[in-house]
Structures are given as C-alpha cells and as structure tokens.
Tab-separated table of C-alpha atoms in Angstrom:
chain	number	residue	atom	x	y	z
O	1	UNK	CA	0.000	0.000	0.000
O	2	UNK	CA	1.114	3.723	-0.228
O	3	UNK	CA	3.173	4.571	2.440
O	4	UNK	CA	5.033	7.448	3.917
O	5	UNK	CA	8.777	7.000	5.232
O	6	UNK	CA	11.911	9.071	6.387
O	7	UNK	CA	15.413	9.045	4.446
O	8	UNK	CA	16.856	9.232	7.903
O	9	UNK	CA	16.137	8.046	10.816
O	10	UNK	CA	18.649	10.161	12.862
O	11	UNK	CA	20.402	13.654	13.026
O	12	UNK	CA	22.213	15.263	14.955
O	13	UNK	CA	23.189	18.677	14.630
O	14	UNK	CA	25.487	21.864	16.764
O	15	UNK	CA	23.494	24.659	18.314
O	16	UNK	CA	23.063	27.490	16.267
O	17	UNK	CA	23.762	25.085	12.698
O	18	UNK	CA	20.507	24.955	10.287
O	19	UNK	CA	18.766	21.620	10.421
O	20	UNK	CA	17.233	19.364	7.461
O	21	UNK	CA	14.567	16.806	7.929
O	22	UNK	CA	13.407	14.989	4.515
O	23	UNK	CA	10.555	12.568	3.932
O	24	UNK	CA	9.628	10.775	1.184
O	25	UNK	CA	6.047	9.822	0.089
O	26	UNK	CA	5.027	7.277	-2.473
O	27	UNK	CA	0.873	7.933	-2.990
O	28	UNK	CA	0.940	10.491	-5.987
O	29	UNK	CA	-2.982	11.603	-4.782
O	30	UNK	CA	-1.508	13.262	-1.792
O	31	UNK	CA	-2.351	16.702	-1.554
O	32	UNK	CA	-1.357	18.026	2.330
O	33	UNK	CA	1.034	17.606	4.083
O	34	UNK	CA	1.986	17.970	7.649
O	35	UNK	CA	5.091	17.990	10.184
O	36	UNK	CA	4.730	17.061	13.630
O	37	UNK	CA	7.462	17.027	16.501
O	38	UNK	CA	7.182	14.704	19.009
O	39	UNK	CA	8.549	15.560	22.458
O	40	UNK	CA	9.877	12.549	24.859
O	41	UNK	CA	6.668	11.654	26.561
O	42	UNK	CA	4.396	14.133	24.586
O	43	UNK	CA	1.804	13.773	22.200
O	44	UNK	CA	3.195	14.913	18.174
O	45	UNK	CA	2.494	18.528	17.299
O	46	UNK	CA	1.675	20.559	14.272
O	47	UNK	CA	4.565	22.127	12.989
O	48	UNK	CA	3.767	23.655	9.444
O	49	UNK	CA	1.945	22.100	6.789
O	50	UNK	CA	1.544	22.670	2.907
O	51	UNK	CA	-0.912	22.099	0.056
O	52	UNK	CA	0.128	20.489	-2.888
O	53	UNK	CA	-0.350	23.741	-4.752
O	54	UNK	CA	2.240	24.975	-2.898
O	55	UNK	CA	6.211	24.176	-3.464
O	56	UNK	CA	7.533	26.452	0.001
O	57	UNK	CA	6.283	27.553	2.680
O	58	UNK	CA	7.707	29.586	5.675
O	59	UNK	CA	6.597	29.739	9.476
O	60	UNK	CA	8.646	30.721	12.444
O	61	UNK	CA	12.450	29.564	11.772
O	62	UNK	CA	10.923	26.687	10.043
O	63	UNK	CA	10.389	26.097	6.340
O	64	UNK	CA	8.520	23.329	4.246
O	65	UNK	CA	9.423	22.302	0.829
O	66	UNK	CA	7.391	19.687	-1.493
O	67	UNK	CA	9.028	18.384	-4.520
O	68	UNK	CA	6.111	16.617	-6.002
O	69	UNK	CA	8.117	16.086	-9.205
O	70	UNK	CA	10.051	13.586	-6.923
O	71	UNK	CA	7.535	12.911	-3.920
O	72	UNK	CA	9.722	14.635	-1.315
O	73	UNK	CA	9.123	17.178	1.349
O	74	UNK	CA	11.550	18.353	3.636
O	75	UNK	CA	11.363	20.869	6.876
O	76	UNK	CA	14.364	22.965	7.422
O	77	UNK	CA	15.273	24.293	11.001
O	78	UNK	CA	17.060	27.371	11.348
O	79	UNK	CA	19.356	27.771	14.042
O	80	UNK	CA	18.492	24.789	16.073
O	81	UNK	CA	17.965	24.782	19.267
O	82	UNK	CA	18.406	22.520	22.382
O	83	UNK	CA	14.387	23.134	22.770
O	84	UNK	CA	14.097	21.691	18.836
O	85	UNK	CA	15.610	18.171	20.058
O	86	UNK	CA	12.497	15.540	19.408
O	87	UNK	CA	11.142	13.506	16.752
O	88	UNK	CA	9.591	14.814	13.640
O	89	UNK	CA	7.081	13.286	11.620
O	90	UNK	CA	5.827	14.064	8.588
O	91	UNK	CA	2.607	12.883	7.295
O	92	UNK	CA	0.410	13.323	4.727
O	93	UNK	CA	-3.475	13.623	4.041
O	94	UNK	CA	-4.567	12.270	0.490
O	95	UNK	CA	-8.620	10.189	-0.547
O	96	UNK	CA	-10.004	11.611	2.582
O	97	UNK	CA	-10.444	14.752	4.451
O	98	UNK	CA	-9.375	13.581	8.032
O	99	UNK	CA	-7.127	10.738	7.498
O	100	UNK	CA	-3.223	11.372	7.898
O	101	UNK	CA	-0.580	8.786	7.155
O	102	UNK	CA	2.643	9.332	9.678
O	103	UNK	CA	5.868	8.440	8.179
O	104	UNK	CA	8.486	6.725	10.665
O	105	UNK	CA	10.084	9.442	12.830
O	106	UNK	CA	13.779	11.042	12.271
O	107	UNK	CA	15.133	11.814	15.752
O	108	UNK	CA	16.952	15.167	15.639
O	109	UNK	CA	19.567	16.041	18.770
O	110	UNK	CA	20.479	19.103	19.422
O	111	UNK	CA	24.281	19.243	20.946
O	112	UNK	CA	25.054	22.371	22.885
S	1	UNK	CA	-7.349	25.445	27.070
S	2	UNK	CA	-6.410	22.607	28.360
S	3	UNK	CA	-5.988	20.366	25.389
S	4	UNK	CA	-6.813	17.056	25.089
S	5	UNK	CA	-6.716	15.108	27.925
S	6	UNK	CA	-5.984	11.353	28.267
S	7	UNK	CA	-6.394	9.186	31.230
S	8	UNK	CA	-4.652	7.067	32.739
S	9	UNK	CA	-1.038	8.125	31.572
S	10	UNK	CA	0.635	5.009	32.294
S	11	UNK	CA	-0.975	1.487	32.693
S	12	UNK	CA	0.621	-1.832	33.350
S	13	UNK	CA	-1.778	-4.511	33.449
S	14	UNK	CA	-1.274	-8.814	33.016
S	15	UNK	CA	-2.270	-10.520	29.715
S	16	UNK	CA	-5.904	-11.205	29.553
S	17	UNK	CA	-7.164	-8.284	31.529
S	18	UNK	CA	-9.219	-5.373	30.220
S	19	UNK	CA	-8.098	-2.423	29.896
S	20	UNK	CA	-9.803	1.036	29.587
S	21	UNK	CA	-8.216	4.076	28.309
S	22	UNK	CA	-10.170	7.413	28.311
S	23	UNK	CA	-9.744	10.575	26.243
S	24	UNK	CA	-11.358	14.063	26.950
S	25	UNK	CA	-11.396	16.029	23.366
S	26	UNK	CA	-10.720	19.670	23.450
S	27	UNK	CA	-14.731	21.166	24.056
S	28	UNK	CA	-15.737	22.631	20.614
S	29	UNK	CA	-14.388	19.783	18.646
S	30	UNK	CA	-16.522	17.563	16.532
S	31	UNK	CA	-13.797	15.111	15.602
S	32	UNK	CA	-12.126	12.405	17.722
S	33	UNK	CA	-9.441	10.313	16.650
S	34	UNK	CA	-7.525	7.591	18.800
S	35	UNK	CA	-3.956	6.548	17.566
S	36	UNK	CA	-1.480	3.878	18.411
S	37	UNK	CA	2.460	4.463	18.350
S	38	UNK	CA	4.805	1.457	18.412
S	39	UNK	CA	8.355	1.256	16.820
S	40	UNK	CA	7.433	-1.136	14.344
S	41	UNK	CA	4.436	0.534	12.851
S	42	UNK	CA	5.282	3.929	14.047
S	43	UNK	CA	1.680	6.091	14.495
S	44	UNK	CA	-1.416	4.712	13.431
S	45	UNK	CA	-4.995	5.521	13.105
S	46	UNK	CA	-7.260	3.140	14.942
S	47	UNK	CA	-10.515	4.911	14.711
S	48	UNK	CA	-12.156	8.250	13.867
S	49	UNK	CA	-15.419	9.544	15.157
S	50	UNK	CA	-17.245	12.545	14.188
S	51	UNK	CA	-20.402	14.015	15.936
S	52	UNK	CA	-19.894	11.259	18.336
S	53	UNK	CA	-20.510	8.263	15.486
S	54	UNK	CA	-18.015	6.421	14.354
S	55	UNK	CA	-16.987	7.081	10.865
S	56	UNK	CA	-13.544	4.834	10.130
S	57	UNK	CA	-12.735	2.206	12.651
S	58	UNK	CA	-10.949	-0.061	9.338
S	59	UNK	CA	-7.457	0.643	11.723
S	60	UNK	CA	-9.062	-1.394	14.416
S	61	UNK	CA	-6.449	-4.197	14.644
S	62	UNK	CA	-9.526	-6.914	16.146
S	63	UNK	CA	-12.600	-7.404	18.066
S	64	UNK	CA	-10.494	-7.687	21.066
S	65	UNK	CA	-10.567	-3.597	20.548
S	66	UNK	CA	-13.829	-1.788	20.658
S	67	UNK	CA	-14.021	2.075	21.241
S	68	UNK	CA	-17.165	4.412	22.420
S	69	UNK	CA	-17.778	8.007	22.298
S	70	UNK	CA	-21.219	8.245	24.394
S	71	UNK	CA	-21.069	12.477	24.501
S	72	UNK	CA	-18.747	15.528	22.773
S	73	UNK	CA	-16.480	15.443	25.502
S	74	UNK	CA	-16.008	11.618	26.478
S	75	UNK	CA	-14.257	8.803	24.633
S	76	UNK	CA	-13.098	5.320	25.510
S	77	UNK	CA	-10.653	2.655	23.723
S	78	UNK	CA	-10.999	-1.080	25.517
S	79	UNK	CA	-9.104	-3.708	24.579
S	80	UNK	CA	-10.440	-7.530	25.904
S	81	UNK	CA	-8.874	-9.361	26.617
S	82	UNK	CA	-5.442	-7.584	26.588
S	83	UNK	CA	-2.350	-9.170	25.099
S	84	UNK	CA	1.672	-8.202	24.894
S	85	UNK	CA	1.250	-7.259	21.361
S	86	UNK	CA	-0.948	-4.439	22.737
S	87	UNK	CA	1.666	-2.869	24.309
S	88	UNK	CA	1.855	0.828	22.817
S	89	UNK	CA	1.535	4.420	23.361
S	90	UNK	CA	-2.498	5.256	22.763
S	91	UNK	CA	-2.986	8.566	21.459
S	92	UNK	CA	-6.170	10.527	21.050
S	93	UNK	CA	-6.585	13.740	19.509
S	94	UNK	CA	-9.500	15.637	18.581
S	95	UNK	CA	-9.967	18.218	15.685
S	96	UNK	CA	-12.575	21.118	15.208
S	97	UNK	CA	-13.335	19.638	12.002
S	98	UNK	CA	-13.056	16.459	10.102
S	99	UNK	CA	-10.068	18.321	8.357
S	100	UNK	CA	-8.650	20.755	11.179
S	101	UNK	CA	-5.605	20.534	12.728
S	102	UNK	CA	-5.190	17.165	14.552
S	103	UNK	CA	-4.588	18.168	18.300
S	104	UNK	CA	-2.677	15.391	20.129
S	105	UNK	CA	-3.040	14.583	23.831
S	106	UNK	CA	-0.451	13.167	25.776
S	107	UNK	CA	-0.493	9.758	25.337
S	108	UNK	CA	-1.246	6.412	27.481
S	109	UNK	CA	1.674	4.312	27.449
S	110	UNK	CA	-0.077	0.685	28.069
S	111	UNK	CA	2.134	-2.370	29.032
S	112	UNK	CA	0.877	-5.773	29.087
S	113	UNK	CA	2.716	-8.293	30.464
C-alpha cells in the first residue's frame, strides 16, 4: 500500500547550525502535508503544513518544501535549538479529508 | 485550554485483563481520533469519530478492541482481553473539524505483560 517514510532516521546537529529533515512519500494523490514534533513523553504537534499547490512555505524559523516532481518534502530548522531536540514526523493527508498517514520518525539532537 | 486530555497516563496490566483508556477532546471539537504508536508501525490511526458516530474504525487491529464516544467530551478505547502485542503508546486527539488541525493529547503508554 502507499506509504510514507523518512530518508533518515537520525540527526544530529550543533546549536546554532541549520537543520534538514526529509521525507519521502510514495501515494501520488496526496495533496497536504503535515510535520509534527514529538517531544519525549508528549503527544506529536503541528509544525507547518503545505498544500500540494504549494512548493515552500515559511513559518517561524521553520520552512517546508514539497518536490512533487520527486515525492519529497523536507522541513528545514534554522538555528536549532536545544528546545528543537524531538522527533519529527511528517505525514500526509490524500482520498479523505481527516485521514493522515505518519511516516516513521527522524530523531533530531540538538548538541550544545 | 487545556488540550486534550488522556487518562490514565501510564498502565501496566497482566495478559488477559481489560483495559480502559479514556480521552477528553478539546470542548468545541466535533472530531475524535484515537492513535497507536509502536516502533514497528510507528503512528497509526485506529478509529475516527465525528459528531460522536463512528466514521472509520478499518485501523481497528480486532474485536479484542472496541471504542465508544457516548457524549462531545467523552471517549473510551478497551481492549479484551489484553495481550503483549498491545503494548503501545495510545494517542487521542480531537480536531474542530473532520479536516482541522489534529490536536494530540499526551499519550497512554499501556504495558501488558
């Protein structure tokens, strides 16, 4: 079936360095997409999200970008923080209106 | 706001017991979803409800799992009888509409031994 999945599974990054988080999705009918960080012992939260009309899209020190040429989306951190250590999902939203499909998790650590 | 709330947060129980796991959605929100995270299958969708009927319960893994939502603001996820496989974090989250923004809670991590 379609899935959703995560080149890699961990990163770890310096304080102050820009991070990159990519995903890759394989159903062509997606059309949002969202990213999520988990916290240890938290519930995921929304991060950013994009259509599929979109190719960028900016928030707070965070940016989205969807290849759909290539099925990949990626989230860019900018100078990470200790506070941005967690896992990050992405997931995307494609046949229904309420259904989202979580990829694996990359773990991202944040060395001070 | 308090967010979603889930009850209990942690729950260790012996194979073949029940066990109940409870979820407050945020008050407003029509949509209630429960999820379940493991390492294997990462986060998945167990069942939706909207307006208090359930709409997608095809993530159900068997009838050992069976999930209400008597009222707006009260959900429950059972599983009977319970069994190591089960053992998971259970997320709910609720959404003010069938497409909104997914709002987690915090999780029950559930450990069967």
């Amino acid at each position: 079936g379609e899935n959703v999945g995560l080149h890699l599974p961990t990163l770890s990054v310096q304080e102050g360095d820009n991070s990159i988080i990519n995903c890759a999705y394989s159903n062509s009918a997606s059309d949002y997409f969202i990213w999520y960080k988990q916290e240890s012992g938290k519930g995921p939260q929304f991060i950013i999200d994009i259509r599929s009309n979109m190719d960028k899209r900016q928030g707070q020190r965070v940016t989205v970008l969807l290849n759909k040429t290539v099925k990949h989306l990626s989230l860019q951190i900018a100078a990470t923080q200790p506070g941005d250590s967690a896992v990050y999902f992405c997931a995307e939203k494609g046949g229904s209106n309420y259904k989202l499909t979580f990829g694996k998790g990359t773990l991202l650590t944040v060395n001070p | 706001d308090a967010g979603v709330i889930q009850s209990p947060r942690h729950e260790v129980t012996e194979m073949g017991q029940e066990v109940t796991l409870r979820c407050k959605p945020i008050s407003g929100h029509n949509s209630l979803f429960w999820y379940r995270q493991t390492m294997m299958r990462g986060l998945e969708l167990l069942i939706y409800f909207n307006n208090n009927v359930p709409i997608d319960d095809s993530g159900m893994p068997e009838d050992r799992f069976s999930a209400k939502m008597p009222n707006a603001s009260f959900s429950t996820l059972k599983i009977q009888p319970s069994e190591p496989r089960d053992s998971a974090v259970y997320f709910c989250a609720s959404s003010y509409q069938a497409g909104g923004e997914q709002f987690f809670g915090p999780g029950t991590r559930l450990t069967v031994l």
